[in-house]
Coordinates of C-alpha atoms in Angstrom, one line a residue:
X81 CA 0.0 0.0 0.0
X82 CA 1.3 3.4 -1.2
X83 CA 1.6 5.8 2.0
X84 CA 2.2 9.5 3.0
X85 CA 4.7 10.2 5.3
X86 CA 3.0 12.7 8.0
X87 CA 6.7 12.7 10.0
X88 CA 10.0 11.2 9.5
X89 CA 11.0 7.7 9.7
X90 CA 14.7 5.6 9.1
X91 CA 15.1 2.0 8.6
X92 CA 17.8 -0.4 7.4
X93 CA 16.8 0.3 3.8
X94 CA 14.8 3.7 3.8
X95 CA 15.4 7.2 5.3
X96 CA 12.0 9.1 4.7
X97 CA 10.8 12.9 5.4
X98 CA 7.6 14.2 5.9
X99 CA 6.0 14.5 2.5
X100 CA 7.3 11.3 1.1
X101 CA 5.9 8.6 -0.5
X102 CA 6.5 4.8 -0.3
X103 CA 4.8 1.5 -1.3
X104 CA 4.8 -0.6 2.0
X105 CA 3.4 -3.8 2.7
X106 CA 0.3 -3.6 4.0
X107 CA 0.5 -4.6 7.7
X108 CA 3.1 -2.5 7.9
X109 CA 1.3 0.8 6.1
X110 CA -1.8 0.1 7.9
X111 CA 0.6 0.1 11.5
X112 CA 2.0 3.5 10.3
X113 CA -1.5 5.0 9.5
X114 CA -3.1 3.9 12.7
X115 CA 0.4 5.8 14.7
X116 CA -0.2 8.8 13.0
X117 CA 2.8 8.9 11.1
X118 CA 1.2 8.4 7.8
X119 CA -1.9 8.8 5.2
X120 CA -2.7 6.5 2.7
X121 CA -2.5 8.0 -1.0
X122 CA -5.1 7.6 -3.2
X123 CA -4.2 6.0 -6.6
X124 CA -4.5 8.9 -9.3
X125 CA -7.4 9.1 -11.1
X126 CA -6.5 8.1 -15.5
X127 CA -8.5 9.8 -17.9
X128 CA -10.2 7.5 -20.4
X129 CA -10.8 8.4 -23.9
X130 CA -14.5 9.0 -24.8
X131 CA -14.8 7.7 -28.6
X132 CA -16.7 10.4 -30.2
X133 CA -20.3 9.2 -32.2
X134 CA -19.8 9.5 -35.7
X135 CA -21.4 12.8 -37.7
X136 CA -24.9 12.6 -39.0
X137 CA -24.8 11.6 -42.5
X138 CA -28.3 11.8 -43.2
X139 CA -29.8 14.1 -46.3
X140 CA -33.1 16.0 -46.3
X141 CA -35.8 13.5 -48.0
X142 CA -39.1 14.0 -49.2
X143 CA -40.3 15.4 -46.4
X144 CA -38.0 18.7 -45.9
X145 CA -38.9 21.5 -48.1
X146 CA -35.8 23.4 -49.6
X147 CA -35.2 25.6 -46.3
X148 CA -34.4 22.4 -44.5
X149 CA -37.5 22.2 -42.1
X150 CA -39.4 19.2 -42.3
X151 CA -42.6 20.0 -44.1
X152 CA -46.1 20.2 -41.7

């Protein structure tokens, strides 16, 4: 789990500041919320692509007069 460092924290393998960010496993993360020491961080949120609909092919027919309103 991704985590938010609220205050600063060494180990064997990591010197982190308040501000930083760090995948942890999740026992451990969960520990260092529940101290206070951290925050979890939200996954980002991806834009997705929104495929656009086609443009209207159609043609006036027999019932549009030549303004292009449909005739009443």
């Amino acid at each position: 789990m991704k985590i938010k460092m609220l205050t600063g924290l060494a180990g064997a393998e990591y010197v982190l500041g308040p501000g930083d960010e760090r995948d942890f496993p999740n026992d451990e993360a969960a520990r260092l919320i529940e101290a206070g020491f951290a925050v979890p961080v939200s996954e980002p949120k991806t834009e997705r692509a929104v495929q656009r609909s086609a443009p209207e092919t159609r043609k006036a027919g027999a019932n549009a007069n030549r303004s292009g309103n449909p005739a009443s």
